[in-house]
mmCIF file of C-alpha atoms in Angstrom:
data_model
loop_
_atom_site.group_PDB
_atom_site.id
_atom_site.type_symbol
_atom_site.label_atom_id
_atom_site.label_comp_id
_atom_site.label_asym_id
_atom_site.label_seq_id
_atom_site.Cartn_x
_atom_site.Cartn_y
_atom_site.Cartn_z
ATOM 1 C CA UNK A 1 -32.160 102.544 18.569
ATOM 2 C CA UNK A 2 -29.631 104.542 20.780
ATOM 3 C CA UNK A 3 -28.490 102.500 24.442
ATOM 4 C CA UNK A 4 -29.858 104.275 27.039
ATOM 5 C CA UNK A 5 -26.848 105.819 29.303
ATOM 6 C CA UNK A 6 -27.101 105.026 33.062
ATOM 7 C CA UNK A 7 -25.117 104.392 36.220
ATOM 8 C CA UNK A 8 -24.856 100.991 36.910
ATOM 9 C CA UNK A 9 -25.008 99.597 40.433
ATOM 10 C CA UNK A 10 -23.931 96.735 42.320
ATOM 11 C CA UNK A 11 -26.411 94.779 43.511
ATOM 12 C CA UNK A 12 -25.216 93.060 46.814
ATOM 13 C CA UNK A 13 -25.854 89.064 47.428
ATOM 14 C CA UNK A 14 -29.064 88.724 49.655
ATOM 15 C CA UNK A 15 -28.792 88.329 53.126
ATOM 16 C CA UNK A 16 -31.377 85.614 53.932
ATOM 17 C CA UNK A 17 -34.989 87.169 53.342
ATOM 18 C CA UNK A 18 -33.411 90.548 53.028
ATOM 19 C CA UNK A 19 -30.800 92.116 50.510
ATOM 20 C CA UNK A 20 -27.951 93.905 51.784
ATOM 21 C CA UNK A 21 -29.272 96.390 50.304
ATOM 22 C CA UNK A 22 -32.529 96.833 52.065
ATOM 23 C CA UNK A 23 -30.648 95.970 55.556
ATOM 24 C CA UNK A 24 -28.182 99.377 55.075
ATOM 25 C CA UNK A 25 -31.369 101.312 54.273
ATOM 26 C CA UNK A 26 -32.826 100.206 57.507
ATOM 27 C CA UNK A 27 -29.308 101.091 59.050
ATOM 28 C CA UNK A 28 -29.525 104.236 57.766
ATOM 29 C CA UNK A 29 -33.432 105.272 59.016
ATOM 30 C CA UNK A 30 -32.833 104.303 62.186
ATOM 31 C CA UNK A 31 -29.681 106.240 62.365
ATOM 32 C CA UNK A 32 -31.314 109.052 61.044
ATOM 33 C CA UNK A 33 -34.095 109.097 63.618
ATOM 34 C CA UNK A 34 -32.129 108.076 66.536
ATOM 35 C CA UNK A 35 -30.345 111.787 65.318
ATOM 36 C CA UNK A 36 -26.724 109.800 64.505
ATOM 37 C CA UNK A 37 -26.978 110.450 61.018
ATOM 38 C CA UNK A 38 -27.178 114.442 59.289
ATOM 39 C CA UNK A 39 -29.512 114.929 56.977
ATOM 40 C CA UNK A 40 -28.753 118.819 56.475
ATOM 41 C CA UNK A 41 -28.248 120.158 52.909
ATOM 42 C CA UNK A 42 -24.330 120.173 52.925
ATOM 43 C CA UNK A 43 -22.996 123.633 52.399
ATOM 44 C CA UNK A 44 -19.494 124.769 51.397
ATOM 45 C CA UNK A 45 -17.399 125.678 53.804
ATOM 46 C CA UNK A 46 -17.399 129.759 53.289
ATOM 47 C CA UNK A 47 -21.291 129.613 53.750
ATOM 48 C CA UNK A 48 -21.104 127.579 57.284
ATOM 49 C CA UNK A 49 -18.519 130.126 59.027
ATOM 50 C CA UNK A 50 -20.641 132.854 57.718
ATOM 51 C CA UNK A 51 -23.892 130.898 58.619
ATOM 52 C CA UNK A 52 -21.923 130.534 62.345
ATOM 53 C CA UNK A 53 -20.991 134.267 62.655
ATOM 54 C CA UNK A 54 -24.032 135.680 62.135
ATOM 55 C CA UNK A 55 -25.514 133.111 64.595
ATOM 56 C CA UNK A 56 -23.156 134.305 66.834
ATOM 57 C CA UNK A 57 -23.888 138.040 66.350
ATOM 58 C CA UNK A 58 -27.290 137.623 66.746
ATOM 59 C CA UNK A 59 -26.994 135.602 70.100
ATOM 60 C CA UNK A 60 -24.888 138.099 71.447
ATOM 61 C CA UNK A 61 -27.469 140.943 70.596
ATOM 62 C CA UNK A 62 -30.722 138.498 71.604
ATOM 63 C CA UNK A 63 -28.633 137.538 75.319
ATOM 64 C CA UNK A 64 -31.319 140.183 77.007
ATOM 65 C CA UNK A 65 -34.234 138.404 76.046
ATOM 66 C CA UNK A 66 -32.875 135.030 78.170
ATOM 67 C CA UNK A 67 -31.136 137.275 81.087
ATOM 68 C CA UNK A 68 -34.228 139.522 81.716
ATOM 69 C CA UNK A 69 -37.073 138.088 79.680
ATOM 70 C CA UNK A 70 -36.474 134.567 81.114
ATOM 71 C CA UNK A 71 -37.248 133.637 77.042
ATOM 72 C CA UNK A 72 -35.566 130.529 75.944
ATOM 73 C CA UNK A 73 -33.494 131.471 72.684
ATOM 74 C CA UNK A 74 -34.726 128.008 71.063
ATOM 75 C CA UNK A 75 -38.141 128.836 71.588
ATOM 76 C CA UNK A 76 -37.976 132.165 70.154
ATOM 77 C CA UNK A 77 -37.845 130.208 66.632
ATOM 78 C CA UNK A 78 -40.139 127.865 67.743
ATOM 79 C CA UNK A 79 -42.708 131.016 67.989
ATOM 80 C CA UNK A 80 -42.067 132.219 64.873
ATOM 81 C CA UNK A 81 -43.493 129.682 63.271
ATOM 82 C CA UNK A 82 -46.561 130.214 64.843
ATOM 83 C CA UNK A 83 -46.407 133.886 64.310
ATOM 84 C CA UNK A 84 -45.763 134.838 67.947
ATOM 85 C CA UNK A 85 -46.452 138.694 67.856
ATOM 86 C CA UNK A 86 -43.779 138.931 70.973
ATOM 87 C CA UNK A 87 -40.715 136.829 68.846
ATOM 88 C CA UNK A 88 -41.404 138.897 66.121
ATOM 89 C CA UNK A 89 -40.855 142.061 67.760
ATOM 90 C CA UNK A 90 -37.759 140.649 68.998
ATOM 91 C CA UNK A 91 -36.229 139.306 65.597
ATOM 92 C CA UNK A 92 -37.214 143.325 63.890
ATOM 93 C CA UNK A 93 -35.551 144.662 67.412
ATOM 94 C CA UNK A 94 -32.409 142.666 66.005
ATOM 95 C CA UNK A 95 -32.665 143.246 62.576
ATOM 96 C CA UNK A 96 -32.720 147.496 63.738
ATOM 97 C CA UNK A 97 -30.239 146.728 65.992
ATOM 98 C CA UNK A 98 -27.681 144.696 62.919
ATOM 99 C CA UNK A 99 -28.055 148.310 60.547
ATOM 100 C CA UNK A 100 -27.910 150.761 63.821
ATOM 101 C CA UNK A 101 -24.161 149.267 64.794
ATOM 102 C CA UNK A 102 -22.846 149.268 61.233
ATOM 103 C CA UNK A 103 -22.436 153.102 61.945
ATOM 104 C CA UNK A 104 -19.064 153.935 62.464
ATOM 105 C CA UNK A 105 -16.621 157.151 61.942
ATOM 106 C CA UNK A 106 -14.312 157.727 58.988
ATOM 107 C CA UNK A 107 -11.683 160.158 57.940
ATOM 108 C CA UNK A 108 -12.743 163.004 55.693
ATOM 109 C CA UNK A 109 -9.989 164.812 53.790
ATOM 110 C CA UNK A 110 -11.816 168.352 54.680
ATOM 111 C CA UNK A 111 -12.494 170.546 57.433
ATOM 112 C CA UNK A 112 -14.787 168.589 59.153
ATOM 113 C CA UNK A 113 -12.308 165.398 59.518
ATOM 114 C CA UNK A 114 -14.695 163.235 60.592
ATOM 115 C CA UNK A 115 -18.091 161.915 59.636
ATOM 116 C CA UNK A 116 -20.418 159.162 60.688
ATOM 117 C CA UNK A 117 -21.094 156.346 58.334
ATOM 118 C CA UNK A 118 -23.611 153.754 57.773
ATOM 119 C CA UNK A 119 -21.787 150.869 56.464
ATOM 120 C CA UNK A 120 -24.928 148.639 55.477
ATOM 121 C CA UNK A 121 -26.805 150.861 52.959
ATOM 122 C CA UNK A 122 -28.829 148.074 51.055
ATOM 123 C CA UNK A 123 -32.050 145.922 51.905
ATOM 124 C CA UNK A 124 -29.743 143.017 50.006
ATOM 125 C CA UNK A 125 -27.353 142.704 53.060
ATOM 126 C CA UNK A 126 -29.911 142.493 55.488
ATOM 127 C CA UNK A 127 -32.027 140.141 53.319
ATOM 128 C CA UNK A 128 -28.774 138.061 53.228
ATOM 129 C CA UNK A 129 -28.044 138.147 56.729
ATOM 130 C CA UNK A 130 -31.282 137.389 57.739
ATOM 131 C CA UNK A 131 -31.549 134.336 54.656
ATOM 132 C CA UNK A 132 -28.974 132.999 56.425
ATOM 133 C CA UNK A 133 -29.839 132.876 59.860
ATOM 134 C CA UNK A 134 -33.066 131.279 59.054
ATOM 135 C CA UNK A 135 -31.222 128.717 57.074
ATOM 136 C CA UNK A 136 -28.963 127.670 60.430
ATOM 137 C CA UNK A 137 -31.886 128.185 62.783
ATOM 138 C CA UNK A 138 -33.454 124.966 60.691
ATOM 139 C CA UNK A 139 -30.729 122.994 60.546
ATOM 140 C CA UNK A 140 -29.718 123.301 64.270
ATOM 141 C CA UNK A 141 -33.511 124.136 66.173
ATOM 142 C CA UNK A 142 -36.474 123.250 63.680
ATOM 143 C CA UNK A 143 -35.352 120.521 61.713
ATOM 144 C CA UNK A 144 -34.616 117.999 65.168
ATOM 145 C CA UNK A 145 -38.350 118.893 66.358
ATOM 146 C CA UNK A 146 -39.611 118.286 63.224
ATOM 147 C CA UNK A 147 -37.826 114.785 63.316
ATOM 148 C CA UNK A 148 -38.803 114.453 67.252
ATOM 149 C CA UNK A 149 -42.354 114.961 66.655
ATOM 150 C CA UNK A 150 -43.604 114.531 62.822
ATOM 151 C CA UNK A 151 -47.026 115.461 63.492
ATOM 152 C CA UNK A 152 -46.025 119.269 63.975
ATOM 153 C CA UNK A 153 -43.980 119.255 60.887
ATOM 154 C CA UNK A 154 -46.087 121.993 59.335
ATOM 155 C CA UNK A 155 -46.068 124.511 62.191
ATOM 156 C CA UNK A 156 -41.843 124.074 62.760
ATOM 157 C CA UNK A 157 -41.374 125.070 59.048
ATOM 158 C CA UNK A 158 -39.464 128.593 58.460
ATOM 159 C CA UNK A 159 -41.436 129.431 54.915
ATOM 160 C CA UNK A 160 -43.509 132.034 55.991
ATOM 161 C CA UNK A 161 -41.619 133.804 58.428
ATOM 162 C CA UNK A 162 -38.943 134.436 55.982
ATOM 163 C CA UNK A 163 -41.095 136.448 53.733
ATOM 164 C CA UNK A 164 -43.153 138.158 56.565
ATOM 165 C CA UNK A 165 -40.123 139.240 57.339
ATOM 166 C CA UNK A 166 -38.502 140.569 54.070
ATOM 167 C CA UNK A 167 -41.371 142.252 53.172
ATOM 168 C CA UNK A 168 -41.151 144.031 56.494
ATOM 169 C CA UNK A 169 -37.287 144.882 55.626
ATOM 170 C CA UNK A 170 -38.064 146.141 52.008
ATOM 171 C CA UNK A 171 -40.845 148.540 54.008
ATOM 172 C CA UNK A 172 -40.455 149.725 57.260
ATOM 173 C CA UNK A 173 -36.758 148.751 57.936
ATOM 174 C CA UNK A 174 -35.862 150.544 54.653
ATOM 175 C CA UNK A 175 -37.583 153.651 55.209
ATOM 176 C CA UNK A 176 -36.171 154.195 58.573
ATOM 177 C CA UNK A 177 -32.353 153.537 57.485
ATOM 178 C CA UNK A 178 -32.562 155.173 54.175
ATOM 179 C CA UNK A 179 -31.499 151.788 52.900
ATOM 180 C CA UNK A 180 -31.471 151.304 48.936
ATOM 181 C CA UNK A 181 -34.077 148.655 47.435
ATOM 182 C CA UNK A 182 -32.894 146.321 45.595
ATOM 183 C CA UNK A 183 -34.557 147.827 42.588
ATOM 184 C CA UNK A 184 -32.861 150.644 43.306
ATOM 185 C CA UNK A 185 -29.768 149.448 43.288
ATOM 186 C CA UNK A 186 -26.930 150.874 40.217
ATOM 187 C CA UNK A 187 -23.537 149.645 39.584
ATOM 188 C CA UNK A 188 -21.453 152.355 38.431
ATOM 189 C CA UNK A 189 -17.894 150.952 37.970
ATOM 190 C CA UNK A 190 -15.450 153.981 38.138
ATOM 191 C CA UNK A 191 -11.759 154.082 37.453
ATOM 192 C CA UNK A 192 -9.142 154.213 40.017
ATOM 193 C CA UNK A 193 -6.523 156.863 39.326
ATOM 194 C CA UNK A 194 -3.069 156.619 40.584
ATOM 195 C CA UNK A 195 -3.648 159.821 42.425
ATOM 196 C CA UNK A 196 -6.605 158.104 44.672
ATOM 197 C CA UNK A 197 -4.438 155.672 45.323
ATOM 198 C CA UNK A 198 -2.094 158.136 46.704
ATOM 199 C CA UNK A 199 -4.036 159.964 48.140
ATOM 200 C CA UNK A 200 -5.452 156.851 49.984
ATOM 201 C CA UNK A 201 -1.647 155.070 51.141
ATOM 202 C CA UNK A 202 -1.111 158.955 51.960
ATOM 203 C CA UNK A 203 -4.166 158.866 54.216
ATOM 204 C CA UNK A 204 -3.353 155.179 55.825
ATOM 205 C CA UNK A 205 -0.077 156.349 57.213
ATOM 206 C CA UNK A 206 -0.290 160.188 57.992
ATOM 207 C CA UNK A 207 -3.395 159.583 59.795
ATOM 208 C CA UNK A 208 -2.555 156.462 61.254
ATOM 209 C CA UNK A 209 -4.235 157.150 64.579
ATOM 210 C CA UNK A 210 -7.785 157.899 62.624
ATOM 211 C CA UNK A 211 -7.388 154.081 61.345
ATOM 212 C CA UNK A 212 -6.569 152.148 64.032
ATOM 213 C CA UNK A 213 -5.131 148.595 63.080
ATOM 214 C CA UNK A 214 -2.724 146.173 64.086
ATOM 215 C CA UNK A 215 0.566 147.198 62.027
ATOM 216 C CA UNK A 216 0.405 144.070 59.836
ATOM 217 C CA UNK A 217 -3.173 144.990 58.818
ATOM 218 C CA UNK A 218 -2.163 148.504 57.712
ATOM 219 C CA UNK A 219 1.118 146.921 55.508
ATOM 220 C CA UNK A 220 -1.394 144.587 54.404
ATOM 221 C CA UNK A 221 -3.674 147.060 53.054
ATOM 222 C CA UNK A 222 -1.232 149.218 51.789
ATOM 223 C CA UNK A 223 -0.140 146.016 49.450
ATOM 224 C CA UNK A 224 -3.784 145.339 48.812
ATOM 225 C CA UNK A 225 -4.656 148.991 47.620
ATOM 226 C CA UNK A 226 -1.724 148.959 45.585
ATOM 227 C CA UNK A 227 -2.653 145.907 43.565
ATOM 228 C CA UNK A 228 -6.398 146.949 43.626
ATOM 229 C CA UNK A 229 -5.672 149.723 42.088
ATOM 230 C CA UNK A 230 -4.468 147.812 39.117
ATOM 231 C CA UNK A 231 -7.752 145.932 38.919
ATOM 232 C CA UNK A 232 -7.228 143.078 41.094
ATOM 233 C CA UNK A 233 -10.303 141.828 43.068
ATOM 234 C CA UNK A 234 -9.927 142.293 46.748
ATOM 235 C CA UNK A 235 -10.534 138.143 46.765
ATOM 236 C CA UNK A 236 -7.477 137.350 44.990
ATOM 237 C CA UNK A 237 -5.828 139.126 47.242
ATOM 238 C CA UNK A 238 -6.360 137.293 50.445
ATOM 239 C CA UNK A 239 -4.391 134.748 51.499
ATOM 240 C CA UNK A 240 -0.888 135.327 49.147
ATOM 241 C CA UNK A 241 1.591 133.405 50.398
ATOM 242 C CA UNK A 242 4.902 133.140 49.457
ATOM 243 C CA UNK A 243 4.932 130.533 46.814
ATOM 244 C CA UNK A 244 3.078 133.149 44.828
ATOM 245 C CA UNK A 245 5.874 135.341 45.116
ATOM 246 C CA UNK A 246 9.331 134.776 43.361
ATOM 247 C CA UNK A 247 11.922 137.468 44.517
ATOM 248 C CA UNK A 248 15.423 137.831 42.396
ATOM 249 C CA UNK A 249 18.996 139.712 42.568
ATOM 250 C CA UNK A 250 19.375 140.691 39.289
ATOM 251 C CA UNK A 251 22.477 142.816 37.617
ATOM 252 C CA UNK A 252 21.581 146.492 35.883
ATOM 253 C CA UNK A 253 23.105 145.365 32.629
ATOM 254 C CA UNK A 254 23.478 149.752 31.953
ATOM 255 C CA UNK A 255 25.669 150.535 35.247
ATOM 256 C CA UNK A 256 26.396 147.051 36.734
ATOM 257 C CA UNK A 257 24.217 147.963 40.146
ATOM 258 C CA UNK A 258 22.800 144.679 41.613
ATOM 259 C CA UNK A 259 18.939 145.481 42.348
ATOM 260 C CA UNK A 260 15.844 143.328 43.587
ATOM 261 C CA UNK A 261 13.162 142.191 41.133
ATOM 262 C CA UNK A 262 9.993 140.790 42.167
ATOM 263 C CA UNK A 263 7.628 138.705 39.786
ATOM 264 C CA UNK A 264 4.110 138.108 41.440
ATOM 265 C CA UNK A 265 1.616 135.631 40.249
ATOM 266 C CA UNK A 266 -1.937 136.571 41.460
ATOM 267 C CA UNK A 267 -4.768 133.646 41.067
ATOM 268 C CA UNK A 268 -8.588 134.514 39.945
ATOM 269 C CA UNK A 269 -10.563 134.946 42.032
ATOM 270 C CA UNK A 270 -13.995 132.935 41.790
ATOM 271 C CA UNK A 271 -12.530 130.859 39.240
ATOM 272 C CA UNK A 272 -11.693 127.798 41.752
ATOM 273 C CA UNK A 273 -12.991 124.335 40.645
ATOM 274 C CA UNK A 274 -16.667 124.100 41.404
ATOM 275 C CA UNK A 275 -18.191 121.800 44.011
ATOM 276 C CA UNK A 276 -19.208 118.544 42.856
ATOM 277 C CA UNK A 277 -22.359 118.454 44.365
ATOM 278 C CA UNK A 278 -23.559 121.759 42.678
ATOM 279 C CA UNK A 279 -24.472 122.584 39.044
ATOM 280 C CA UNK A 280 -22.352 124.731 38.567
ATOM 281 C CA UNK A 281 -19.630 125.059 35.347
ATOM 282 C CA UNK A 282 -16.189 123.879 36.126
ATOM 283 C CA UNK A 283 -13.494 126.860 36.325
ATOM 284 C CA UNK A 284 -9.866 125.927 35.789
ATOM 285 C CA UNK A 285 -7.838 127.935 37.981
ATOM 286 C CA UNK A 286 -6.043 130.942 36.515
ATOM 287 C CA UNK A 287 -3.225 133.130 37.227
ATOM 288 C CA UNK A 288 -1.867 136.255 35.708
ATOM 289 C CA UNK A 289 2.142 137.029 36.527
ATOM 290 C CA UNK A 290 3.643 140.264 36.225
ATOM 291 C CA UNK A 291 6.947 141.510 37.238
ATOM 292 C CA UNK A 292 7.995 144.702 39.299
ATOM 293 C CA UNK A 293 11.416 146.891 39.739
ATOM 294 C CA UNK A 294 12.200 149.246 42.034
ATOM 295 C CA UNK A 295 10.535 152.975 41.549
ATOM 296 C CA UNK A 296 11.075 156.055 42.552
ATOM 297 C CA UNK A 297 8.193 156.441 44.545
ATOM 298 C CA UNK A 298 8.389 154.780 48.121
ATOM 299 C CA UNK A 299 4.549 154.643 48.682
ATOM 300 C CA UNK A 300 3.919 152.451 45.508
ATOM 301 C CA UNK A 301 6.864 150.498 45.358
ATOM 302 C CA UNK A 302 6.122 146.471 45.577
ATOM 303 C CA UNK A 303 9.675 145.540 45.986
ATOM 304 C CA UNK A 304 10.431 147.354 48.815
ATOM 305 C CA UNK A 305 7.414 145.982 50.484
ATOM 306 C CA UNK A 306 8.146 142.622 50.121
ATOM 307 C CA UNK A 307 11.636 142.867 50.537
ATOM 308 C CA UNK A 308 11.321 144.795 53.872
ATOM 309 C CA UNK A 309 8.891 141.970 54.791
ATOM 310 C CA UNK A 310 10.627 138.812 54.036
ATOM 311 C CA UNK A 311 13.853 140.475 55.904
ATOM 312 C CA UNK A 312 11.984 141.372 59.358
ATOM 313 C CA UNK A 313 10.541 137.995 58.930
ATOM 314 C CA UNK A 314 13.256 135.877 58.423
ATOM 315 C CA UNK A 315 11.786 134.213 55.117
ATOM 316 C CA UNK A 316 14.848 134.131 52.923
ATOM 317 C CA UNK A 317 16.417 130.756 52.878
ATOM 318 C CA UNK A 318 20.185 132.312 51.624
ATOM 319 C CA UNK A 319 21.356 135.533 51.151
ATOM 320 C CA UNK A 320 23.496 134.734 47.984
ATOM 321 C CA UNK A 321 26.154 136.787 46.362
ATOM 322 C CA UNK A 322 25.401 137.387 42.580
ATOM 323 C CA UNK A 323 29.180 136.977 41.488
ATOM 324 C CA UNK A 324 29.350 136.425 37.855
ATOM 325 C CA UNK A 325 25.875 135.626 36.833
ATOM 326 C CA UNK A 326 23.266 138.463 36.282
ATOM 327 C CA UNK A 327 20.098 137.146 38.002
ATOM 328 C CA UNK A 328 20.001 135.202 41.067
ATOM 329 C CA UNK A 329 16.434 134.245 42.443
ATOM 330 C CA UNK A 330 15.637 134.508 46.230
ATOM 331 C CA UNK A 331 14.611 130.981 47.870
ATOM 332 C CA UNK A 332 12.222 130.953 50.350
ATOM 333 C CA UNK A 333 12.665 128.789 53.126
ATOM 334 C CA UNK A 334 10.131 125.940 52.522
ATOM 335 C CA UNK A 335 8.200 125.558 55.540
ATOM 336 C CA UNK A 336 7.038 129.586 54.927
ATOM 337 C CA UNK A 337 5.824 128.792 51.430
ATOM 338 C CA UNK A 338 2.458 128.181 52.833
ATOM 339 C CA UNK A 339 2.255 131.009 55.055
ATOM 340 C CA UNK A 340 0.841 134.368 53.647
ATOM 341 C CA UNK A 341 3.342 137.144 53.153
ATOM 342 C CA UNK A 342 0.961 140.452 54.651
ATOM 343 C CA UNK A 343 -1.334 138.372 57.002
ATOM 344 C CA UNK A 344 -4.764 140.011 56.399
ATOM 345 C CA UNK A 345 -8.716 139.491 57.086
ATOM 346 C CA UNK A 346 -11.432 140.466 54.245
ATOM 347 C CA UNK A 347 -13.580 142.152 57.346
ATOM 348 C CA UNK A 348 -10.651 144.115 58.698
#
């Protein structure tokens, strides 16, 4: 008959009348209800900055309700619970509000130049958003009232209110917006030529004052489109630093010429090592490398990006000489190995 397979546990000497055991577990409730100890589902770090943005964003957009209204912003989630018709009207106000101020103006390449766009355009984002804002609204409002008074555990639950309120997006919120259902929703992939990518680094610089940016952003995203455009996910291209990054003086074996060589390792994205605590499959972290000259073309030339870069940035430990060999790599200094080489932001 097969062992059964277990975790096996040290049982601490007894304390008296009491195990150790039993006196930690006592530790522990007290500590929870005197508020000293969390007992939040932990969450990775991504989800709690976005979790604390859109907090953020919506108590920005909800200040009138306090200033005028005299409402206390705690409360307001408080009333939900209890399906308060007047906290209701002000979390759809919101939630209007979030998809109204995604509209912003955009280059056309046409007559027209310019045309108003609606950046949110599915009821999946504002489902999300919303998802999430319940989620931190329990942790930091309902959950301590639900520990401060037990009794009215039922009525400081969010259950209800986050499918009243879904419903209502799928509805009324999507009719108004022309937002697509998520039934709706289609996943064409289509190819990126090298002439849209032209056209686009053509766009980003000749009509530099139609996309405003800090001038870091827009070399940034001129390296990002480049590599997108050779099937790269936008994810694994955030934060490259240096070390990924290995820039060489090599000899032109034809004419003798010294030229720059750049060989660029770029990591998968979403294949990072999974979080204990979730069942999830373990990824091992990948990397494809690739190696780029110098081309003709300025506007999709790698090498002269980085090279321009590391020079105005002082990255470059030595400036060697190639004398008689035929490739000489590049050092970086080391405390710049760390830092990314076109500083960017996935929501600029």
């Amino acid at each position: 008959m097969p062992q059964r397979r277990g975790v096996v546990l040290d049982r601490p000497a007894s304390v008296g009348n009491r195990t150790e055991w039993q006196r930690r577990v006592e530790e522990d409730g007290e500590l929870l209800l005197d508020g000293e100890l969390d007992d939040t589902r932990v969450v990775c770090r991504k989800e709690q900055e976005e979790r604390v943005r859109a907090w953020q964003l919506m108590r920005l957009r909800l200040r009138f309700i306090e200033t005028y209204k005299k409402r206390d912003f705690n409360q307001i989630w408080l009333d939900l619970c209890q399906d308060d018709p007047e906290a209701k009207a002000a979390i759809r106000s919101y939630l209007r509000d979030y998809v109204e101020i995604s509209q912003t103006t955009g280059p056309v390449l046409g007559e027209q130049e310019f045309e108003y766009v609606q950046t949110i355009t599915s009821t999946t984002t504002v489902i999300t958003h919303w998802r999430i804002l319940v989620a931190y609204a329990d942790n930091m409002i309902l959950r301590p009232m639900r520990r401060d008074d037990p009794a009215a555990d039922e009525t400081r639950r969010p259950r209800q209110l986050v499918e009243v309120e879904v419903e209502w997006i799928r509805k009324d919120l999507a009719a108004r917006f022309s937002l697509i259902r998520e039934s709706e929703l289609t996943f064409e992939k289509v190819e990126t030529t090298a002439d849209d990518v032209l056209m686009l680094l053509d766009t980003l610089w000749t009509r530099a004052e139609d996309v405003p940016c800090k001038p870091q952003y827009r070399i940034a995203l001129h390296w990002t489109l480049i590599l997108a455009g050779l099937g790269f996910r936008p994810g694994s291209l955030m934060r490259f630093c240096s070390k990924h990054v290995r820039l060489s003086v090599i000899r032109d074996l034809n004419n003798g010429r010294t030229t720059l060589a750049a060989t660029i390792n770029v990591t998968h994205d979403k294949r990072h090592k999974a979080d204990p605590r979730r069942q999830e499959p373990e990824y091992v972290n990948s990397t494809v490398g690739f190696t780029v000259f110098f081309v003709p073309c300025q506007l999709l030339c790698l090498v002269s990006l980085i090279a321009t870069q590391a020079i105005a940035d002082h990255k470059m430990l030595n400036r060697p000489n190639l004398e008689h060999t035929d490739a000489l790599e590049l050092h970086w200094r080391k405390d710049i190995m760390e830092r990314e080489i076109f500083p960017s932001s996935y929501n600029k």
